[in-house]
CSV table of C-alpha atoms and ligand atoms in Angstrom, one decimal:
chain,number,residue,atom,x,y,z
A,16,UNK,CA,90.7,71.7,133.1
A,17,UNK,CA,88.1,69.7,131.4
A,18,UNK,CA,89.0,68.9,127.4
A,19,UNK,CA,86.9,69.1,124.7
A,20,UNK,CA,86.5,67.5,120.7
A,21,UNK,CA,85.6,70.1,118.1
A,22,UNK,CA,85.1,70.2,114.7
A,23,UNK,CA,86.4,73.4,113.2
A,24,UNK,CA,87.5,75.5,110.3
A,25,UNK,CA,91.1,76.1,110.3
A,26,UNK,CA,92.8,79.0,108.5
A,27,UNK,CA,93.2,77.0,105.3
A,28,UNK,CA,89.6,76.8,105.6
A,29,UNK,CA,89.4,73.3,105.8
A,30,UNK,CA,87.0,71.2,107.9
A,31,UNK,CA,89.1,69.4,110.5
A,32,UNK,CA,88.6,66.8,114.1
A,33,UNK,CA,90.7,68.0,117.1
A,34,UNK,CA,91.0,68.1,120.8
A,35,UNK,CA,91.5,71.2,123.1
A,36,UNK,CA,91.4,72.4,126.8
A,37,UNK,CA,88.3,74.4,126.8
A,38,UNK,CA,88.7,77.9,126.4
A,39,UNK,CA,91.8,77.6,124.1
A,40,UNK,CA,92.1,79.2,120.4
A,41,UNK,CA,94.2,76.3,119.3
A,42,UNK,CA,93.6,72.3,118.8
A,43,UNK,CA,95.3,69.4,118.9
A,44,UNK,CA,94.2,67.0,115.2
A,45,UNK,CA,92.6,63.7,115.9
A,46,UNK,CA,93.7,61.3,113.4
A,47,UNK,CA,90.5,60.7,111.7
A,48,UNK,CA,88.6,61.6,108.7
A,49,UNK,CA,85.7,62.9,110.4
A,50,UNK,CA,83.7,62.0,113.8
A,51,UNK,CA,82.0,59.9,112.5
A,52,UNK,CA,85.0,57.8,111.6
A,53,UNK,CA,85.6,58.3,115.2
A,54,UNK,CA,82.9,56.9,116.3
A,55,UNK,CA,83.4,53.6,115.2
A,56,UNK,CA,85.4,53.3,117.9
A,57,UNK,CA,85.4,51.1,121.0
A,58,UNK,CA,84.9,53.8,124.0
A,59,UNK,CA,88.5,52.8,125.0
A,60,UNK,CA,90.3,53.4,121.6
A,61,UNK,CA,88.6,56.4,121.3
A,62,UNK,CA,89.2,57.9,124.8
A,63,UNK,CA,92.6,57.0,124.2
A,64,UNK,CA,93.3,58.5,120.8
A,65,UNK,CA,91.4,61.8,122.3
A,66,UNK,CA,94.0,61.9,125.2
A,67,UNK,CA,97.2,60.3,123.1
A,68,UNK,CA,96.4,63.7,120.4
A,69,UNK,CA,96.5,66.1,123.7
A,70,UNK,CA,99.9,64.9,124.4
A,71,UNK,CA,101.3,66.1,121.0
A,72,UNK,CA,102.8,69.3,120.2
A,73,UNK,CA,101.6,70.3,117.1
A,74,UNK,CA,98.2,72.8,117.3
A,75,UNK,CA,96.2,74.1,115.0
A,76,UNK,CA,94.4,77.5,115.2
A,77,UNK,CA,90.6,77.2,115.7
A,78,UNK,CA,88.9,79.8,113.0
A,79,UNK,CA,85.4,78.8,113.3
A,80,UNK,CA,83.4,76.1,115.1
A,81,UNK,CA,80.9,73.4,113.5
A,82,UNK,CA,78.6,71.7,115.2
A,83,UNK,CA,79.7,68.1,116.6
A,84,UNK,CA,78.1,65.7,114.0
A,85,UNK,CA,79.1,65.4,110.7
A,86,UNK,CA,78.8,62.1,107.9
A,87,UNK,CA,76.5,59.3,109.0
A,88,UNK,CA,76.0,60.1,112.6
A,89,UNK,CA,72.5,60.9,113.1
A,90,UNK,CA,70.5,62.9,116.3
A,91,UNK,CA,67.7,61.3,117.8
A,92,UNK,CA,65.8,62.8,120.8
A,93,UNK,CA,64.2,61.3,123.7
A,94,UNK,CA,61.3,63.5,125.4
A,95,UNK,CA,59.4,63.7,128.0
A,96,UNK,CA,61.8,62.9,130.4
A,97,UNK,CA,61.0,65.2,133.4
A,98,UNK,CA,58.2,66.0,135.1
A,99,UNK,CA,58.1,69.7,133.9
A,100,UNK,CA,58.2,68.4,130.2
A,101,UNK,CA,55.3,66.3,131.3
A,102,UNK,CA,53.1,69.3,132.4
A,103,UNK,CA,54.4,71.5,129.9
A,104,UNK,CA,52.7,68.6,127.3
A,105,UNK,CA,49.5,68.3,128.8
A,106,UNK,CA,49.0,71.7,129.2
A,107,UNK,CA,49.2,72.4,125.4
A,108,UNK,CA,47.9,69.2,123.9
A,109,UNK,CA,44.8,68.4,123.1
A,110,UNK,CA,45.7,64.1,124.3
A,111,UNK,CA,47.1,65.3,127.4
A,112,UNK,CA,47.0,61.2,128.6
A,113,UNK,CA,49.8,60.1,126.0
A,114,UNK,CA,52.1,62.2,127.6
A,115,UNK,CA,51.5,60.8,131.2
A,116,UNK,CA,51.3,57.6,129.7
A,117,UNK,CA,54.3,57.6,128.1
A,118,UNK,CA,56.3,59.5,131.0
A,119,UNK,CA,55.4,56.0,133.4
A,120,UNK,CA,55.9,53.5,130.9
A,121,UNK,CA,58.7,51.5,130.3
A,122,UNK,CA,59.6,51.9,126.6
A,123,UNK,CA,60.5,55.9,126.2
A,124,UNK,CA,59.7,58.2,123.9
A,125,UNK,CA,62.4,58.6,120.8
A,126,UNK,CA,62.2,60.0,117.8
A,127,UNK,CA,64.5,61.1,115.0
A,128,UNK,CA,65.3,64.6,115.2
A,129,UNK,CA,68.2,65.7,112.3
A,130,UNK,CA,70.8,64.5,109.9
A,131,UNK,CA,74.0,65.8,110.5
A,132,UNK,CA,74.3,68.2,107.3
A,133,UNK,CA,71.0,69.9,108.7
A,134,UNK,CA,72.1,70.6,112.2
A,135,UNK,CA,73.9,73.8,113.4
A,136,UNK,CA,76.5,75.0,115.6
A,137,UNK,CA,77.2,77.5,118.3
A,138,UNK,CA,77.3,81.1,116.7
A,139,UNK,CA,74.5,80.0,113.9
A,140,UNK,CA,71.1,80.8,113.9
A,141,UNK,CA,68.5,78.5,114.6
A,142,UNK,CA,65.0,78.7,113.2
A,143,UNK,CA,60.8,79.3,113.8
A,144,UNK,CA,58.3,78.4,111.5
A,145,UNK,CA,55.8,81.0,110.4
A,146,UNK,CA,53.0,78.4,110.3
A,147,UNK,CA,53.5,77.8,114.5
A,148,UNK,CA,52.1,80.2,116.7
A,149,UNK,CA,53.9,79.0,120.3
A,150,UNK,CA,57.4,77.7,119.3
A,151,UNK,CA,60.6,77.2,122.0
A,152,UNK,CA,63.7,76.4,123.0
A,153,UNK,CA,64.3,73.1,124.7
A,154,UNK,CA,67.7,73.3,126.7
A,155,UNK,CA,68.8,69.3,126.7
A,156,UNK,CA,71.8,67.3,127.3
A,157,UNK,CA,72.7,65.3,124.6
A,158,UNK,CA,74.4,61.9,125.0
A,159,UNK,CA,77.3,61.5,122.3
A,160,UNK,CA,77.4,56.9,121.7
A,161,UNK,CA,80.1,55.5,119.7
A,162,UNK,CA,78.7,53.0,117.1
A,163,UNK,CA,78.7,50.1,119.5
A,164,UNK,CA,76.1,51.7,121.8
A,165,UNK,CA,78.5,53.1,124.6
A,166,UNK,CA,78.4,56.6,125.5
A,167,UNK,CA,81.8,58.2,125.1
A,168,UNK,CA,80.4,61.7,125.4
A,169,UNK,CA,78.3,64.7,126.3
A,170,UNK,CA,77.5,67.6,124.3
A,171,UNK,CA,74.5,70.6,124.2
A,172,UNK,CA,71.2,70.2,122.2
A,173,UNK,CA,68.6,72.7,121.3
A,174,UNK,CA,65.5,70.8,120.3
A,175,UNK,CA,64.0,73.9,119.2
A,176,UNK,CA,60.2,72.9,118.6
A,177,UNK,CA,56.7,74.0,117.7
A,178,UNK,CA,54.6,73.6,120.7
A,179,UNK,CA,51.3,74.6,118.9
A,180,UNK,CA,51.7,72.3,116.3
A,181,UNK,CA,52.5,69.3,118.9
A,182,UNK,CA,49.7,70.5,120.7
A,183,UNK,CA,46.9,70.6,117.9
A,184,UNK,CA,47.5,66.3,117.7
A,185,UNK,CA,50.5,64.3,118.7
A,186,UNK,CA,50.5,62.7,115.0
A,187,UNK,CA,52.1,66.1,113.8
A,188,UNK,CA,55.6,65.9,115.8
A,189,UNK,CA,57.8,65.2,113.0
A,190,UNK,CA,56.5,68.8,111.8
A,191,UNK,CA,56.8,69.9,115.0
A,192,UNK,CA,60.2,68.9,115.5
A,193,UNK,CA,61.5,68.8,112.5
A,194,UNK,CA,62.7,71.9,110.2
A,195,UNK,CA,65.3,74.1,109.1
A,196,UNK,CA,67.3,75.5,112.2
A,197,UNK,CA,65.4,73.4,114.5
A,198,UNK,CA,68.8,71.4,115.8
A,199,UNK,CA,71.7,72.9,117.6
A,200,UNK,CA,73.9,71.6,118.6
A,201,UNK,CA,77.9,71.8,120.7
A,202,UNK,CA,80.2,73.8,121.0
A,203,UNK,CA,82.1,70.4,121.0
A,204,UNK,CA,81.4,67.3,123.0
A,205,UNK,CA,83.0,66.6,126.5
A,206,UNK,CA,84.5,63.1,127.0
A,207,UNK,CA,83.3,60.9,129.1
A,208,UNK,CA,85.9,60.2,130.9
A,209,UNK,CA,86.3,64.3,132.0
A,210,UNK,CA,82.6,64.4,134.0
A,211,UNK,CA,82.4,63.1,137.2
A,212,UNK,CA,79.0,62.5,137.9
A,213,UNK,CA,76.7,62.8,134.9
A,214,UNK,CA,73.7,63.1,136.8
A,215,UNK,CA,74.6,66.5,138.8
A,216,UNK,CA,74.8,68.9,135.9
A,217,UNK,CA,73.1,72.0,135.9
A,218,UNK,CA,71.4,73.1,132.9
A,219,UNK,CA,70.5,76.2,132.3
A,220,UNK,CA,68.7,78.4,129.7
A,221,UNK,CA,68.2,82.3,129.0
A,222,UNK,CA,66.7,84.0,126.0
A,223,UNK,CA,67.2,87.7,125.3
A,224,UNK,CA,64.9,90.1,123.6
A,225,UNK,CA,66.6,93.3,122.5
A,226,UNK,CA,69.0,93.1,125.1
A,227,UNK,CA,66.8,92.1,127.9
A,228,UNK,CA,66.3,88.6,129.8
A,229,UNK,CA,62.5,87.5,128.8
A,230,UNK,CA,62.8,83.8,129.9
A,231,UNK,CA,65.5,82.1,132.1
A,232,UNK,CA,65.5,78.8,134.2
A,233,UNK,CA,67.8,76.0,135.2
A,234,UNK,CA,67.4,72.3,136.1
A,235,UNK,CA,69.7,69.4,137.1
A,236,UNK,CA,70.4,66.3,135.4
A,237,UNK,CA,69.2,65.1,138.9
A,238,UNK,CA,65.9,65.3,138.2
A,239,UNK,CA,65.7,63.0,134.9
A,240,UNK,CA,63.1,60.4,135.4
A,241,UNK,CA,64.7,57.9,133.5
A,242,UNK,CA,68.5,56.5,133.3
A,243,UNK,CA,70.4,57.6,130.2
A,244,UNK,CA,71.7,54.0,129.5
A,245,UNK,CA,68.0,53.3,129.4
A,246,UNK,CA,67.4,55.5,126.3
A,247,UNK,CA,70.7,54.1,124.6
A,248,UNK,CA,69.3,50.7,124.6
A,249,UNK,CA,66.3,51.5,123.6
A,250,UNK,CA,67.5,53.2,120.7
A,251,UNK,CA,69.9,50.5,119.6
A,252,UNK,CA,67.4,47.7,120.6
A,253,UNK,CA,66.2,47.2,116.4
A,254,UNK,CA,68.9,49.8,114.5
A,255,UNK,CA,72.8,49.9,114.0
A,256,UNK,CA,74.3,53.4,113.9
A,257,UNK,CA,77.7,53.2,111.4
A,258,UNK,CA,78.2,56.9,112.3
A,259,UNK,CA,77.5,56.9,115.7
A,260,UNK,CA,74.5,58.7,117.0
A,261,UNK,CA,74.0,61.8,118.9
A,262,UNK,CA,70.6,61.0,121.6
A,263,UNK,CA,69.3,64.2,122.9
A,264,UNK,CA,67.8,63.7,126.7
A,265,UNK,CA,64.5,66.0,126.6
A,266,UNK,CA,64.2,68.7,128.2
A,267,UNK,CA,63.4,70.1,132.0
A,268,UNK,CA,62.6,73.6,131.2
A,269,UNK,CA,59.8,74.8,129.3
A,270,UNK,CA,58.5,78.4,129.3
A,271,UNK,CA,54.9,79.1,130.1
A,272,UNK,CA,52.4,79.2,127.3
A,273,UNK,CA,52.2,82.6,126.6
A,274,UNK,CA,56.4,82.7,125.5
A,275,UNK,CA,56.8,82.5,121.6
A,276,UNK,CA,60.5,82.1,120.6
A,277,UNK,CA,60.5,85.1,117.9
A,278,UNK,CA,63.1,86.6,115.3
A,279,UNK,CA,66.2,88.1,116.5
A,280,UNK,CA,66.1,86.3,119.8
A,281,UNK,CA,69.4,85.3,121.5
A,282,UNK,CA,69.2,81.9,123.3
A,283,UNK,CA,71.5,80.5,125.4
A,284,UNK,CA,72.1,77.3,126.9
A,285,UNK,CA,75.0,76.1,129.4
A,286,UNK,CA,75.5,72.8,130.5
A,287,UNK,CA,78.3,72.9,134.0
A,288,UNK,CA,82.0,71.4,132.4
A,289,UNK,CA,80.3,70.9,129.1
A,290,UNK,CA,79.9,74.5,127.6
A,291,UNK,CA,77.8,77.0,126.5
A,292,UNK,CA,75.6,77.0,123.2
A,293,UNK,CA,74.2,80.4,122.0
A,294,UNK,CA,72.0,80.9,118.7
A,295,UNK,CA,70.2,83.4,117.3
A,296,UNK,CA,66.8,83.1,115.8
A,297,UNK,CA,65.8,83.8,112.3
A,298,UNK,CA,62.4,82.3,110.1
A,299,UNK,CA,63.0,79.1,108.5
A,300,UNK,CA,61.9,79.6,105.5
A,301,UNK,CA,63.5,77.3,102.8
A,302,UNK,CA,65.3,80.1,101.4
A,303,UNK,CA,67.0,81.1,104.5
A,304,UNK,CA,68.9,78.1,105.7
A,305,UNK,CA,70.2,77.1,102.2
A,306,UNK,CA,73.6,77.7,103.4
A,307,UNK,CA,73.9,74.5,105.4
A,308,UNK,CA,73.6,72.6,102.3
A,309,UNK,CA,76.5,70.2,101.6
A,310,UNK,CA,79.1,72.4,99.7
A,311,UNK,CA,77.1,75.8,100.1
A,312,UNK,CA,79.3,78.1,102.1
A,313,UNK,CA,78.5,78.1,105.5
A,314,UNK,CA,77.2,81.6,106.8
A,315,UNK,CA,79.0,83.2,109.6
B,410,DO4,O1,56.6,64.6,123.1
B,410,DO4,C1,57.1,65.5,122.7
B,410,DO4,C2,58.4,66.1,122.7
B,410,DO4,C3,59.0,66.0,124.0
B,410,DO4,C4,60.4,66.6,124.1
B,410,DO4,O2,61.0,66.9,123.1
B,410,DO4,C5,61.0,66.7,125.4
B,410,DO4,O3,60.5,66.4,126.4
B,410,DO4,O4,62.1,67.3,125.4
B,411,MG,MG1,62.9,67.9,123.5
């Protein structure tokens, strides 16, 4: 049985941190404020209050999950990392040499991809601009790092992103990459110490339209060209992190050109022992993603 942290709604409706064995409807409560307070951590302390709170009897029932990031912890993402993200890039940009540059050099690409308020959870939709005429999922593994630069966990990222308006010139990613519904993430985060080998995990990826399967695929952690420790330090190298920091990886599948993520679809990514992270798309039009504003109610 792998365990997992989540943060939740309980039936007080209250926000709250806690640890469960996947699957369950219950949780045991972390004694902390928020993640982020747990992420100030040393990996040890925090491994250990995870597993000392699975030893205690008192649960809690699970209403409603939130997405794994709350407070100061920020996500960054690194891209591309794989070869197919490589050809995916050059294919749709018009500097198809930054992308094979960057994909041999030593410093990686990273870039800041959502504050915590902004980024949403398993269950909650995710968005598409109307101003981007090829947009998609992008099925990563996201590295969970305490605030001391260790990795302590794993969790699911969708860097949902505009490939058109990547493509038209590399100077437009933070539009690209950045808007409402354009980060989900969870359901929780795995510990580290629960996964065995961190580079044999499958990930995998399917997208329905009206019911039916229009784009699926699945890669390994295997076949990341770089060493995820590698992108920590990078990342660290010239910033501190209070709150911890969430590090997408990049991603290994990309759709062909002709696939444009669209209203009303249903994707779906699965990472093997870490979970599965399903969102429905809707526009993201200012209007429609007000309700992840701090103290707006959260739409369900
Ligand atoms: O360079 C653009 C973005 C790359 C990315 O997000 C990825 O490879 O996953
Ligand atoms: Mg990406």
């Amino acid at each position: 049985m792998t365990h997992e942290v989540i943060r939740f709604v309980d039936k007080g409706g209250d926000v709250k941190v806690g640890v469960r064995e996947q699957g369950e409807t219950t949780a045991h409560l972390l004694a902390v404020e928020n993640l982020a307070q747990l992420f100030t951590l040393e990996k040890s302390a925090l491994l250990s209050t995870i597993n000392k709170a699975l030893e205690s009897a008192s649960v809690t029932d699970v209403v409603r999950l939130l997405p794994p990031v709350d407070d100061l912890t920020e996500v960054w993402a690194a891209g591309v990392t794989y070869k197919r993200s490589r050809a995916a890039r050059e294919e749709e940009s018009d500097q198809p040499d930054v992308y094979s540059r960057v994909y041999e050099a030593a410093r990686p690409e990273l870039f800041f991809k959502s504050v915590a308020w902004r980024v949403v959870g398993t269950g909650e939709p995710i968005g598409v601009r109307s101003d981007s005429a090829i947009n998609a999922p992008e099925p990563e593994i996201a590295l969970v790092c305490n605030a001391h630069g260790e990795i302590v966990g794993v969790t699911i990222c969708n860097d949902v992103s505009s490939r058109s308006i990547e493509g038209e010139n590399p100077l437009y990613l933070p539009q690209a990459k950045i808007y409402s519904g354009s980060c989900a993430l969870g359901p929780g985060f795995v510990p580290i110490d629960q996964i065995s080998d961190i580079y044999d995990l499958e990930i995998s990826v399917a997208v329905k339209r009206d019911g039916e399967i229009i784009w699926e695929g699945a890669t390994s952690t295997r076949e990341m060209h770089r060493r995820f420790e590698e992108l920590v330090d990078y990342l660290f190298l010239h910033m501190s992190f209070p709150g911890g920091v969430i590090l997408s990886t990049g991603t290994g599948l990309v759709p062909s050109m002709e696939f444009n993520l669209t209203t009303d679809d249903e994707v779906t990514v699965g990472i093997t022992n870490i979970g599965t992270l399903v969102n429905k798309v809707r526009s993201a039009n200012r209007k429609d993603f007000v309700w992840l504003r701090p103290n707006a109610d959260r739409l369900m």
